[in-house]
C-alpha cells in the first residue's frame, strides 16, 4: 500500500541524511591505513610469457627444469580515492561534501578543533594517494598516461621541427599532388 498523498512521515525521523562515517579523525586515519595495507597486501598479477633462452633451474632433487611458459608477476595496486571510498562504503560525492562541510564549519568557527583535525587527516590521505601514484609512474610501476589522466593532468603534445642547434625550423609548404584521370575513350558511333 502506498503512503497517502501529502503525508509527512519523513518528519518523524530524528535525523535526516547519512550520519558521519567516522566519529573521530583517528578512526578515519585508521581506516585509511587499513586501505593502504590492503592494497599493498593484495597485488594484482600480470601474466607474461617466459623469455626464450631463460636459465634452467635446479630442483631440490637435483634435476634441472625449464622455466614455466607463463610467469605471474605481482604488481602494485595504485591507491585511489575511488578505491578508498569503496573501501569505507562511501561515495566520492559524500567524501567531497564531507570535506566541504568541514571547511565551512572551520570558516564559521576558527576554534573548531575537530573539523581542523578531520581536514588534516583528509589532506594526508589525499596526499598519500597522489604521492603513491606519482612515485609509481616515476619508477615505471604505473602507466603515466593512465595515472596522469586520473590525476587530472591534460595531455599536451607539441610537434616542432628543429635544427641541430634546437632552433625552430619552418615546415616546408605542403605539396599539392593532383592526379588526373585519363579521359574515357569516346565510343565509336555506328554510323561510320
PDB file of N, CA, C and O in Angstrom, residues 40-71:
ATOM      1  N   UNK A  40      48.494  -2.899  -0.513  1.00  0.00           N
ATOM      2  CA  UNK A  40      49.868  -3.419  -0.533  1.00  0.00           C
ATOM      3  C   UNK A  40      49.896  -4.939  -0.377  1.00  0.00           C
ATOM      4  O   UNK A  40      50.759  -5.614  -0.927  1.00  0.00           O
ATOM      5  N   UNK A  41      48.947  -5.475   0.363  1.00  0.00           N
ATOM      6  CA  UNK A  41      48.934  -6.909   0.631  1.00  0.00           C
ATOM      7  C   UNK A  41      48.179  -7.745  -0.388  1.00  0.00           C
ATOM      8  O   UNK A  41      48.165  -8.969  -0.294  1.00  0.00           O
ATOM      9  N   UNK A  42      47.530  -7.113  -1.349  1.00  0.00           N
ATOM     10  CA  UNK A  42      46.757  -7.832  -2.357  1.00  0.00           C
ATOM     11  C   UNK A  42      47.153  -7.366  -3.754  1.00  0.00           C
ATOM     12  O   UNK A  42      46.393  -6.685  -4.435  1.00  0.00           O
ATOM     13  N   UNK A  43      48.349  -7.737  -4.190  1.00  0.00           N
ATOM     14  CA  UNK A  43      48.789  -7.265  -5.517  1.00  0.00           C
ATOM     15  C   UNK A  43      47.990  -7.925  -6.632  1.00  0.00           C
ATOM     16  O   UNK A  43      47.435  -9.001  -6.462  1.00  0.00           O
ATOM     17  N   UNK A  44      47.949  -7.237  -7.758  1.00  0.00           N
ATOM     18  CA  UNK A  44      47.412  -7.813  -8.976  1.00  0.00           C
ATOM     19  C   UNK A  44      48.558  -8.562  -9.633  1.00  0.00           C
ATOM     20  O   UNK A  44      49.727  -8.281  -9.381  1.00  0.00           O
ATOM     21  N   UNK A  45      48.241  -9.506 -10.497  1.00  0.00           N
ATOM     22  CA  UNK A  45      49.282 -10.270 -11.170  1.00  0.00           C
ATOM     23  C   UNK A  45      49.194 -10.062 -12.675  1.00  0.00           C
ATOM     24  O   UNK A  45      48.136 -10.219 -13.264  1.00  0.00           O
ATOM     25  N   UNK A  46      50.339  -9.683 -13.246  1.00  0.00           N
ATOM     26  CA  UNK A  46      50.450  -9.631 -14.704  1.00  0.00           C
ATOM     27  C   UNK A  46      50.958 -10.995 -15.144  1.00  0.00           C
ATOM     28  O   UNK A  46      51.800 -11.585 -14.474  1.00  0.00           O
ATOM     29  N   UNK A  47      50.445 -11.467 -16.241  1.00  0.00           N
ATOM     30  CA  UNK A  47      50.904 -12.745 -16.775  1.00  0.00           C
ATOM     31  C   UNK A  47      51.729 -12.451 -18.014  1.00  0.00           C
ATOM     32  O   UNK A  47      51.260 -11.788 -18.944  1.00  0.00           O
ATOM     33  N   UNK A  48      52.976 -12.881 -17.992  1.00  0.00           N
ATOM     34  CA  UNK A  48      53.863 -12.690 -19.133  1.00  0.00           C
ATOM     35  C   UNK A  48      54.473 -14.025 -19.522  1.00  0.00           C
ATOM     36  O   UNK A  48      54.670 -14.904 -18.683  1.00  0.00           O
ATOM     37  N   UNK A  49      54.770 -14.154 -20.789  1.00  0.00           N
ATOM     38  CA  UNK A  49      55.417 -15.365 -21.278  1.00  0.00           C
ATOM     39  C   UNK A  49      56.875 -15.353 -20.846  1.00  0.00           C
ATOM     40  O   UNK A  49      57.517 -14.307 -20.834  1.00  0.00           O
ATOM     41  N   UNK A  50      57.380 -16.509 -20.444  1.00  0.00           N
ATOM     42  CA  UNK A  50      58.787 -16.619 -20.076  1.00  0.00           C
ATOM     43  C   UNK A  50      59.616 -16.394 -21.327  1.00  0.00           C
ATOM     44  O   UNK A  50      59.279 -16.856 -22.411  1.00  0.00           O
ATOM     45  N   UNK A  51      60.694 -15.663 -21.198  1.00  0.00           N
ATOM     46  CA  UNK A  51      61.529 -15.369 -22.362  1.00  0.00           C
ATOM     47  C   UNK A  51      62.292 -16.624 -22.779  1.00  0.00           C
ATOM     48  O   UNK A  51      62.648 -17.466 -21.959  1.00  0.00           O
ATOM     49  N   UNK A  52      62.514 -16.706 -24.064  1.00  0.00           N
ATOM     50  CA  UNK A  52      63.255 -17.851 -24.581  1.00  0.00           C
ATOM     51  C   UNK A  52      64.707 -17.741 -24.138  1.00  0.00           C
ATOM     52  O   UNK A  52      65.253 -16.653 -23.996  1.00  0.00           O
ATOM     53  N   UNK A  53      65.315 -18.868 -23.906  1.00  0.00           N
ATOM     54  CA  UNK A  53      66.715 -18.883 -23.501  1.00  0.00           C
ATOM     55  C   UNK A  53      66.897 -18.613 -22.017  1.00  0.00           C
ATOM     56  O   UNK A  53      68.004 -18.374 -21.557  1.00  0.00           O
ATOM     57  N   UNK A  54      65.801 -18.654 -21.250  1.00  0.00           N
ATOM     58  CA  UNK A  54      65.917 -18.433 -19.810  1.00  0.00           C
ATOM     59  C   UNK A  54      66.689 -19.596 -19.204  1.00  0.00           C
ATOM     60  O   UNK A  54      66.670 -20.717 -19.707  1.00  0.00           O
ATOM     61  N   UNK A  55      67.376 -19.320 -18.114  1.00  0.00           N
ATOM     62  CA  UNK A  55      68.215 -20.338 -17.477  1.00  0.00           C
ATOM     63  C   UNK A  55      67.387 -21.461 -16.885  1.00  0.00           C
ATOM     64  O   UNK A  55      66.282 -21.254 -16.409  1.00  0.00           O
ATOM     65  N   UNK A  56      67.956 -22.631 -16.945  1.00  0.00           N
ATOM     66  CA  UNK A  56      67.321 -23.771 -16.297  1.00  0.00           C
ATOM     67  C   UNK A  56      67.495 -23.621 -14.795  1.00  0.00           C
ATOM     68  O   UNK A  56      68.483 -23.080 -14.316  1.00  0.00           O
ATOM     69  N   UNK A  57      66.508 -24.092 -14.047  1.00  0.00           N
ATOM     70  CA  UNK A  57      66.607 -24.027 -12.593  1.00  0.00           C
ATOM     71  C   UNK A  57      66.759 -25.434 -12.049  1.00  0.00           C
ATOM     72  O   UNK A  57      66.241 -26.403 -12.610  1.00  0.00           O
ATOM     73  N   UNK A  58      67.499 -25.528 -10.947  1.00  0.00           N
ATOM     74  CA  UNK A  58      67.748 -26.824 -10.334  1.00  0.00           C
ATOM     75  C   UNK A  58      66.723 -27.052  -9.229  1.00  0.00           C
ATOM     76  O   UNK A  58      66.522 -26.212  -8.372  1.00  0.00           O
ATOM     77  N   UNK A  59      66.054 -28.193  -9.274  1.00  0.00           N
ATOM     78  CA  UNK A  59      65.051 -28.513  -8.268  1.00  0.00           C
ATOM     79  C   UNK A  59      65.726 -29.161  -7.065  1.00  0.00           C
ATOM     80  O   UNK A  59      66.921 -29.460  -7.090  1.00  0.00           O
ATOM     81  N   UNK A  60      64.947 -29.401  -6.000  1.00  0.00           N
ATOM     82  CA  UNK A  60      65.502 -29.987  -4.766  1.00  0.00           C
ATOM     83  C   UNK A  60      66.096 -31.367  -4.986  1.00  0.00           C
ATOM     84  O   UNK A  60      67.042 -31.751  -4.315  1.00  0.00           O
ATOM     85  N   UNK A  61      65.545 -32.110  -5.933  1.00  0.00           N
ATOM     86  CA  UNK A  61      66.065 -33.461  -6.169  1.00  0.00           C
ATOM     87  C   UNK A  61      67.228 -33.485  -7.154  1.00  0.00           C
ATOM     88  O   UNK A  61      67.656 -34.539  -7.600  1.00  0.00           O
ATOM     89  N   UNK A  62      67.768 -32.310  -7.495  1.00  0.00           N
ATOM     90  CA  UNK A  62      68.949 -32.244  -8.345  1.00  0.00           C
ATOM     91  C   UNK A  62      68.661 -32.228  -9.831  1.00  0.00           C
ATOM     92  O   UNK A  62      69.582 -32.200 -10.640  1.00  0.00           O
ATOM     93  N   UNK A  63      67.400 -32.286 -10.200  1.00  0.00           N
ATOM     94  CA  UNK A  63      67.036 -32.264 -11.602  1.00  0.00           C
ATOM     95  C   UNK A  63      66.955 -30.811 -12.086  1.00  0.00           C
ATOM     96  O   UNK A  63      66.744 -29.888 -11.323  1.00  0.00           O
ATOM     97  N   UNK A  64      67.141 -30.644 -13.380  1.00  0.00           N
ATOM     98  CA  UNK A  64      67.005 -29.315 -13.977  1.00  0.00           C
ATOM     99  C   UNK A  64      65.661 -29.236 -14.698  1.00  0.00           C
ATOM    100  O   UNK A  64      65.217 -30.203 -15.297  1.00  0.00           O
ATOM    101  N   UNK A  65      65.021 -28.088 -14.583  1.00  0.00           N
ATOM    102  CA  UNK A  65      63.755 -27.924 -15.294  1.00  0.00           C
ATOM    103  C   UNK A  65      63.753 -26.587 -16.009  1.00  0.00           C
ATOM    104  O   UNK A  65      64.404 -25.642 -15.595  1.00  0.00           O
ATOM    105  N   UNK A  66      62.998 -26.581 -17.099  1.00  0.00           N
ATOM    106  CA  UNK A  66      62.862 -25.339 -17.855  1.00  0.00           C
ATOM    107  C   UNK A  66      61.882 -24.428 -17.125  1.00  0.00           C
ATOM    108  O   UNK A  66      61.004 -24.896 -16.403  1.00  0.00           O
ATOM    109  N   UNK A  67      62.034 -23.128 -17.315  1.00  0.00           N
ATOM    110  CA  UNK A  67      61.080 -22.226 -16.674  1.00  0.00           C
ATOM    111  C   UNK A  67      59.684 -22.419 -17.253  1.00  0.00           C
ATOM    112  O   UNK A  67      59.523 -22.883 -18.380  1.00  0.00           O
ATOM    113  N   UNK A  68      58.682 -22.128 -16.432  1.00  0.00           N
ATOM    114  CA  UNK A  68      57.291 -22.246 -16.907  1.00  0.00           C
ATOM    115  C   UNK A  68      57.081 -21.336 -18.104  1.00  0.00           C
ATOM    116  O   UNK A  68      57.770 -20.346 -18.293  1.00  0.00           O
ATOM    117  N   UNK A  69      56.116 -21.682 -18.906  1.00  0.00           N
ATOM    118  CA  UNK A  69      55.835 -20.885 -20.091  1.00  0.00           C
ATOM    119  C   UNK A  69      55.237 -19.527 -19.744  1.00  0.00           C
ATOM    120  O   UNK A  69      55.474 -18.552 -20.411  1.00  0.00           O
ATOM    121  N   UNK A  70      54.421 -19.475 -18.684  1.00  0.00           N
ATOM    122  CA  UNK A  70      53.818 -18.217 -18.267  1.00  0.00           C
ATOM    123  C   UNK A  70      54.292 -17.850 -16.864  1.00  0.00           C
ATOM    124  O   UNK A  70      54.361 -18.696 -15.991  1.00  0.00           O
ATOM    125  N   UNK A  71      54.589 -16.586 -16.680  1.00  0.00           N
ATOM    126  CA  UNK A  71      55.022 -16.100 -15.379  1.00  0.00           C
ATOM    127  C   UNK A  71      53.946 -15.191 -14.793  1.00  0.00           C
ATOM    128  O   UNK A  71      53.381 -14.359 -15.492  1.00  0.00           O
TER     129      UNK A  71
END
